[in-house]
Amino acid sequence: MTPERNAPSVPTATYRLQLQPAFPFAAAAAAVPYLASLGVSHLHLSPVLEAVPGSAHGYDVVDHARVREELGGEVGLRALARTAREHGLGLIADIVPNHMAMAPRHNRALWEVLREGPKSPYARWFDIDWEAQGGQLLLPVLGGPLGNVIADLRVDGDLLRYHDHLFPLREGTEDLPLPQLLDAQWYRPVWWRLARTELNYRRFFSISELIGVRVEDPEVFDATHGKILQLLEQGVLDGLRVDHPDGLADPGAYLRRLHEASGGRWTVVEKILSDGEHLPASWPVAGTTGYDALRHIDGLFADPAGAADLTAAYRRFAAPQTDRGGDWAATARRAAYGVLTHELATEVDRLTRVAHRVCSGSADPALRDRAPWALRTALQELLVRLEVYRPYTTDDAARVITEEAAAQARQAFLVAEEGGAVDVVRDLLLGRYGDDPAQVELRTRFAQTASALRAKSVEDTAFYRYVPLLSATEVGGEPEAPAVSPRDFHGYCARLQRDWPATGTVVSTHDTKRSADVRAALAVLTECPERWVELLDGVTRGEEGVPDGQLAWAAWQTVFGLGPADPARVREALLKHVREAGLYTSWTEQEPPYEEAVAAFVTEGPCGVPGERVTAFRAELEPHIRANVLGTALVQLTMPGVPDVYQGTEAEYRALVDPDNRRPASFPPADPGVKAAVTAAALRLRRRRPEVFGTSATYEALPADGPAADHCVAFARSGQVITAVTRLSLRLARAGGWRETVLALPPGRWVDTLDPEREYEGHARVAELFGQLPVALLERVRE
């Protein structure tokens, strides 16, 4: 029986489930009674469409028309929806419009393109440059140069086999000798290392296994969204999370089409906002997935002065070069140059070809006589100076591709006249020469390359090089300025309630490098940097076999944040750390001796006997870690926006970067603890009184008064609910505690939802308010 379609509605709270073969729809359905009792309104599902067999994440979609069979297929999804409805829950689904898996044997659309070439009806699906590489689509799948591995290629009827890879043969070519047969195909299997410079298809960042999809084409949009829209229409799904819209040709146009096709369903987008950047007001979405909220929440529990002291100590301890981890801006800039000339070299090549075609084909003399190398240099210099993910319109471009950036870019040229290429490129990007198709393509590809560059150079490189405070190196974070003042936090929340009241908020996701509880522990180090340095001096004095200072600093912080854990988890995370940093080893140029030294150091140091001192230090700070953990959770759950709770994080949840944070969760948690009680209280209150937190709600900062006022952060929602949390509790204890600090309450009688026997009226002594827990959630029960 098909569920009835519900009117578009805003969730009160969502709960993210990471579906995978080890946790299919049936497992999700079994968890529904517990999750309903927790207080959420919707389950937030990772991608549900057919993906590469065995995929643990589902973002490698191969068929948009089918629900993933490994999860239980469409029958299983509909059964989950029915079970959820029976318990008062809806479903939100993650969708992936930007890319599909480059897996021909599983991706039928791609298979047809390989077989029929650019004349295939599916060719319009993929962003392929057929004019490059002699009209063949490069497939970077071979383990070595063709001559070294040609014996491993086999013709089997009308198929070409290479180990586990399978490709269709162009009709009439199956009887040709192998070298001629390869030349006759619409594709060319090549050594995987050629992906860096020779690829002729757009991909997801620098991941060659994910090929870009052209959803800007209406027919492609319809074909790739038909099943999801059907599930929305039939009431199986209620809303959407859109993965990485910045990779699309025109995110705004795509979102407008999706909004219309979905009937205006609640939709959030995975948009990473830089400091001071705002979500485009024209986008018809509820808001972002919440990384901007994560940054503000984390920053609230970091001490600015201590963070500065910690950074100074890090520089003395690790002694990194300025642009290799010593200074944030220099490190990010160097990482950007490296990514453009290595991982994204093929994207820059294509962008340069487009720019040269525009200039050489123009009738305007101002655009002529621009050498490809000069255009490439201009594009690179402007790209590395872009401080946001991408521009969306020419007006946007004028704001973010500034004259100051252009002046700096011109300094890369020794001959001033050649530096004029910067002005030409900038004017083209700002639309000053018109809107012919070639110029639109240049602006589009610049924006798409910019988003890939930002992700790869900042989140995936610089964040692993500049490591004074690991909790600040999170998506959307500002490692150079990790702290957020209460005033700035309240200002941010007021803007959310005014402009994006139904936006998403998160503190842990499947993509966070460290879970919120690990980051909450690390934030305490900003309150005692001198003790952290003293501890490191003790555990590292005379220690041999330390690969490098930056890795050692990051490793010790990792075990402090994580607490006692399986050494294998720490080793895996830190090996990923050094490969992403790319200073001494990388994913594509691995250095076994260095990586072996890293593994040995982790085992013998942070996870060995010396690490026990770090564990003891963490235990000593546990009350202050607990204050941050509970404060982070309660703030996220009650601030403006729709909170998303990542699987398992209602209880204390310590996880590192994926795949560590994508392990199937247990329901209910084995040890729920006080955090689960706080989480459930907040979620149930939101569900019971949605008007207090919803789109028409209000947000009011409540300042405390007294000697420790700055350590109490409180706010009221619609005059009916008050959240109060302890900030920088270690500094507070050193300063003598709360003493006579009081919190004035709005009119009425207030009951503590975490302890209903406690009531307040008029004001509350903060020492009493936080007598049992470092947080409080008050509800007004009488006017």
PDB file of C-alpha atoms in Angstrom, residues 315-467:
ATOM      1  CA  ARG A 315      55.509  26.206  16.410  1.00  0.00           C
ATOM      2  CA  ARG A 316      58.281  25.742  18.978  1.00  0.00           C
ATOM      3  CA  PHE A 317      57.621  22.019  19.341  1.00  0.00           C
ATOM      4  CA  ALA A 318      57.133  21.083  15.695  1.00  0.00           C
ATOM      5  CA  ALA A 319      59.236  23.855  14.104  1.00  0.00           C
ATOM      6  CA  PRO A 320      57.385  23.639  10.795  1.00  0.00           C
ATOM      7  CA  GLN A 321      58.363  25.791   7.855  1.00  0.00           C
ATOM      8  CA  THR A 322      56.079  28.793   7.460  1.00  0.00           C
ATOM      9  CA  ASP A 323      54.298  27.469   4.371  1.00  0.00           C
ATOM     10  CA  ARG A 324      54.427  23.806   5.383  1.00  0.00           C
ATOM     11  CA  GLY A 325      52.384  24.085   8.579  1.00  0.00           C
ATOM     12  CA  GLY A 326      53.901  27.024  10.463  1.00  0.00           C
ATOM     13  CA  ASP A 327      51.568  29.786   9.282  1.00  0.00           C
ATOM     14  CA  TRP A 328      47.966  29.132   8.260  1.00  0.00           C
ATOM     15  CA  ALA A 329      47.657  31.532   5.327  1.00  0.00           C
ATOM     16  CA  ALA A 330      51.018  30.557   3.842  1.00  0.00           C
ATOM     17  CA  THR A 331      50.283  26.862   4.343  1.00  0.00           C
ATOM     18  CA  ALA A 332      46.892  27.105   2.648  1.00  0.00           C
ATOM     19  CA  ARG A 333      48.367  29.078  -0.268  1.00  0.00           C
ATOM     20  CA  ARG A 334      51.203  26.586  -0.823  1.00  0.00           C
ATOM     21  CA  ALA A 335      48.757  23.697  -0.628  1.00  0.00           C
ATOM     22  CA  ALA A 336      46.585  25.372  -3.261  1.00  0.00           C
ATOM     23  CA  TYR A 337      49.508  25.762  -5.658  1.00  0.00           C
ATOM     24  CA  GLY A 338      50.425  22.121  -5.112  1.00  0.00           C
ATOM     25  CA  VAL A 339      46.901  20.870  -5.768  1.00  0.00           C
ATOM     26  CA  LEU A 340      46.552  22.929  -8.947  1.00  0.00           C
ATOM     27  CA  THR A 341      49.800  21.612 -10.400  1.00  0.00           C
ATOM     28  CA  HIS A 342      49.299  18.008  -9.315  1.00  0.00           C
ATOM     29  CA  GLU A 343      45.868  16.616  -8.391  1.00  0.00           C
ATOM     30  CA  LEU A 344      43.924  19.145 -10.488  1.00  0.00           C
ATOM     31  CA  ALA A 345      46.407  19.607 -13.325  1.00  0.00           C
ATOM     32  CA  THR A 346      44.022  18.100 -15.870  1.00  0.00           C
ATOM     33  CA  GLU A 347      41.203  20.416 -14.751  1.00  0.00           C
ATOM     34  CA  VAL A 348      43.505  23.427 -15.121  1.00  0.00           C
ATOM     35  CA  ASP A 349      44.493  22.218 -18.598  1.00  0.00           C
ATOM     36  CA  ARG A 350      40.862  22.106 -19.681  1.00  0.00           C
ATOM     37  CA  LEU A 351      40.148  25.492 -18.164  1.00  0.00           C
ATOM     38  CA  THR A 352      43.155  26.947 -19.952  1.00  0.00           C
ATOM     39  CA  ARG A 353      41.999  25.507 -23.283  1.00  0.00           C
ATOM     40  CA  VAL A 354      38.603  27.139 -22.828  1.00  0.00           C
ATOM     41  CA  ALA A 355      40.180  30.491 -21.931  1.00  0.00           C
ATOM     42  CA  HIS A 356      42.502  30.349 -24.947  1.00  0.00           C
ATOM     43  CA  ARG A 357      39.600  29.447 -27.233  1.00  0.00           C
ATOM     44  CA  VAL A 358      37.648  32.442 -25.954  1.00  0.00           C
ATOM     45  CA  CYS A 359      40.568  34.827 -26.441  1.00  0.00           C
ATOM     46  CA  SER A 360      41.823  33.565 -29.777  1.00  0.00           C
ATOM     47  CA  GLY A 361      38.330  33.417 -31.243  1.00  0.00           C
ATOM     48  CA  SER A 362      37.287  36.880 -30.108  1.00  0.00           C
ATOM     49  CA  ALA A 363      36.948  39.838 -32.429  1.00  0.00           C
ATOM     50  CA  ASP A 364      37.830  42.162 -29.546  1.00  0.00           C
ATOM     51  CA  PRO A 365      41.512  43.183 -29.815  1.00  0.00           C
ATOM     52  CA  ALA A 366      41.750  43.386 -26.014  1.00  0.00           C
ATOM     53  CA  LEU A 367      41.450  39.601 -25.813  1.00  0.00           C
ATOM     54  CA  ARG A 368      43.864  38.682 -28.570  1.00  0.00           C
ATOM     55  CA  ASP A 369      47.533  37.641 -28.365  1.00  0.00           C
ATOM     56  CA  ARG A 370      47.212  35.893 -24.988  1.00  0.00           C
ATOM     57  CA  ALA A 371      49.519  32.875 -24.794  1.00  0.00           C
ATOM     58  CA  PRO A 372      48.127  29.710 -23.179  1.00  0.00           C
ATOM     59  CA  TRP A 373      50.881  29.755 -20.541  1.00  0.00           C
ATOM     60  CA  ALA A 374      49.956  33.314 -19.554  1.00  0.00           C
ATOM     61  CA  LEU A 375      46.265  32.454 -19.326  1.00  0.00           C
ATOM     62  CA  ARG A 376      47.112  29.375 -17.260  1.00  0.00           C
ATOM     63  CA  THR A 377      49.236  31.443 -14.893  1.00  0.00           C
ATOM     64  CA  ALA A 378      46.498  34.057 -14.543  1.00  0.00           C
ATOM     65  CA  LEU A 379      43.869  31.427 -13.838  1.00  0.00           C
ATOM     66  CA  GLN A 380      46.048  29.718 -11.237  1.00  0.00           C
ATOM     67  CA  GLU A 381      46.949  32.943  -9.470  1.00  0.00           C
ATOM     68  CA  LEU A 382      43.307  33.996  -9.233  1.00  0.00           C
ATOM     69  CA  LEU A 383      42.190  30.540  -8.129  1.00  0.00           C
ATOM     70  CA  VAL A 384      44.621  30.309  -5.218  1.00  0.00           C
ATOM     71  CA  ARG A 385      43.464  33.709  -3.958  1.00  0.00           C
ATOM     72  CA  LEU A 386      39.787  32.813  -3.912  1.00  0.00           C
ATOM     73  CA  GLU A 387      38.718  32.661  -0.260  1.00  0.00           C
ATOM     74  CA  VAL A 388      35.358  30.971  -0.839  1.00  0.00           C
ATOM     75  CA  TYR A 389      34.453  27.733  -2.549  1.00  0.00           C
ATOM     76  CA  ARG A 390      33.235  29.394  -5.738  1.00  0.00           C
ATOM     77  CA  PRO A 391      31.344  32.342  -7.237  1.00  0.00           C
ATOM     78  CA  TYR A 392      27.791  31.690  -8.465  1.00  0.00           C
ATOM     79  CA  THR A 393      27.011  34.753 -10.574  1.00  0.00           C
ATOM     80  CA  THR A 394      29.004  37.557 -12.150  1.00  0.00           C
ATOM     81  CA  ASP A 395      27.967  39.779  -9.235  1.00  0.00           C
ATOM     82  CA  ASP A 396      29.331  37.115  -6.918  1.00  0.00           C
ATOM     83  CA  ALA A 397      32.534  36.972  -8.916  1.00  0.00           C
ATOM     84  CA  ALA A 398      32.994  40.738  -8.557  1.00  0.00           C
ATOM     85  CA  ARG A 399      32.834  40.368  -4.772  1.00  0.00           C
ATOM     86  CA  VAL A 400      35.235  37.454  -4.434  1.00  0.00           C
ATOM     87  CA  ILE A 401      37.664  37.937  -7.358  1.00  0.00           C
ATOM     88  CA  THR A 402      38.821  41.305  -6.135  1.00  0.00           C
ATOM     89  CA  GLU A 403      41.110  43.923  -7.646  1.00  0.00           C
ATOM     90  CA  GLU A 404      43.440  43.311  -4.707  1.00  0.00           C
ATOM     91  CA  ALA A 405      43.661  39.629  -5.675  1.00  0.00           C
ATOM     92  CA  ALA A 406      44.273  40.625  -9.284  1.00  0.00           C
ATOM     93  CA  ALA A 407      47.074  43.002  -8.283  1.00  0.00           C
ATOM     94  CA  GLN A 408      48.765  40.210  -6.343  1.00  0.00           C
ATOM     95  CA  ALA A 409      48.263  37.809  -9.255  1.00  0.00           C
ATOM     96  CA  ARG A 410      49.954  40.195 -11.680  1.00  0.00           C
ATOM     97  CA  GLN A 411      53.131  39.988  -9.589  1.00  0.00           C
ATOM     98  CA  ALA A 412      53.633  36.429 -10.871  1.00  0.00           C
ATOM     99  CA  PHE A 413      54.613  37.897 -14.264  1.00  0.00           C
ATOM    100  CA  LEU A 414      58.059  39.345 -14.911  1.00  0.00           C
ATOM    101  CA  VAL A 415      56.845  41.332 -17.919  1.00  0.00           C
ATOM    102  CA  ALA A 416      54.098  43.762 -16.999  1.00  0.00           C
ATOM    103  CA  GLU A 417      52.393  43.501 -20.370  1.00  0.00           C
ATOM    104  CA  GLU A 418      52.111  39.719 -19.982  1.00  0.00           C
ATOM    105  CA  GLY A 419      50.557  40.297 -16.580  1.00  0.00           C
ATOM    106  CA  GLY A 420      47.670  41.841 -18.444  1.00  0.00           C
ATOM    107  CA  ALA A 421      46.414  38.280 -18.860  1.00  0.00           C
ATOM    108  CA  VAL A 422      45.194  38.552 -15.268  1.00  0.00           C
ATOM    109  CA  ASP A 423      42.956  41.507 -16.135  1.00  0.00           C
ATOM    110  CA  VAL A 424      41.673  39.736 -19.238  1.00  0.00           C
ATOM    111  CA  VAL A 425      40.773  36.606 -17.282  1.00  0.00           C
ATOM    112  CA  ARG A 426      39.229  38.593 -14.434  1.00  0.00           C
ATOM    113  CA  ASP A 427      37.112  40.659 -16.821  1.00  0.00           C
ATOM    114  CA  LEU A 428      35.929  37.486 -18.554  1.00  0.00           C
ATOM    115  CA  LEU A 429      34.976  35.976 -15.215  1.00  0.00           C
ATOM    116  CA  LEU A 430      33.092  39.143 -14.281  1.00  0.00           C
ATOM    117  CA  GLY A 431      31.124  38.998 -17.547  1.00  0.00           C
ATOM    118  CA  ARG A 432      32.507  42.247 -18.896  1.00  0.00           C
ATOM    119  CA  TYR A 433      32.964  40.841 -22.416  1.00  0.00           C
ATOM    120  CA  GLY A 434      29.515  39.346 -22.758  1.00  0.00           C
ATOM    121  CA  ASP A 435      27.673  36.083 -22.327  1.00  0.00           C
ATOM    122  CA  ASP A 436      28.395  34.015 -25.395  1.00  0.00           C
ATOM    123  CA  PRO A 437      28.493  30.226 -24.768  1.00  0.00           C
ATOM    124  CA  ALA A 438      32.289  30.040 -24.649  1.00  0.00           C
ATOM    125  CA  GLN A 439      32.509  32.736 -21.977  1.00  0.00           C
ATOM    126  CA  VAL A 440      29.739  31.119 -19.948  1.00  0.00           C
ATOM    127  CA  GLU A 441      31.649  27.842 -20.131  1.00  0.00           C
ATOM    128  CA  LEU A 442      34.806  29.578 -18.905  1.00  0.00           C
ATOM    129  CA  ARG A 443      32.990  31.053 -15.906  1.00  0.00           C
ATOM    130  CA  THR A 444      31.317  27.738 -15.162  1.00  0.00           C
ATOM    131  CA  ARG A 445      34.489  25.683 -15.310  1.00  0.00           C
ATOM    132  CA  PHE A 446      36.393  28.263 -13.268  1.00  0.00           C
ATOM    133  CA  ALA A 447      33.751  27.992 -10.543  1.00  0.00           C
ATOM    134  CA  GLN A 448      33.754  24.178 -10.631  1.00  0.00           C
ATOM    135  CA  THR A 449      37.549  24.062 -10.496  1.00  0.00           C
ATOM    136  CA  ALA A 450      37.529  26.569  -7.635  1.00  0.00           C
ATOM    137  CA  SER A 451      35.262  24.365  -5.521  1.00  0.00           C
ATOM    138  CA  ALA A 452      37.435  21.308  -6.110  1.00  0.00           C
ATOM    139  CA  LEU A 453      40.553  23.330  -5.292  1.00  0.00           C
ATOM    140  CA  ARG A 454      39.118  24.651  -2.042  1.00  0.00           C
ATOM    141  CA  ALA A 455      38.110  21.208  -0.854  1.00  0.00           C
ATOM    142  CA  LYS A 456      41.377  19.520  -1.813  1.00  0.00           C
ATOM    143  CA  SER A 457      43.784  22.251  -0.742  1.00  0.00           C
ATOM    144  CA  VAL A 458      42.120  23.333   2.500  1.00  0.00           C
ATOM    145  CA  GLU A 459      40.107  20.476   3.998  1.00  0.00           C
ATOM    146  CA  ASP A 460      42.152  17.636   2.494  1.00  0.00           C
ATOM    147  CA  THR A 461      45.668  19.096   2.648  1.00  0.00           C
ATOM    148  CA  ALA A 462      46.268  22.238   4.712  1.00  0.00           C
ATOM    149  CA  PHE A 463      44.098  20.965   7.575  1.00  0.00           C
ATOM    150  CA  TYR A 464      46.546  18.066   7.891  1.00  0.00           C
ATOM    151  CA  ARG A 465      49.622  20.317   7.810  1.00  0.00           C
ATOM    152  CA  TYR A 466      48.612  23.114  10.164  1.00  0.00           C
ATOM    153  CA  VAL A 467      47.755  21.275  13.381  1.00  0.00           C
TER     154      VAL A 467
END
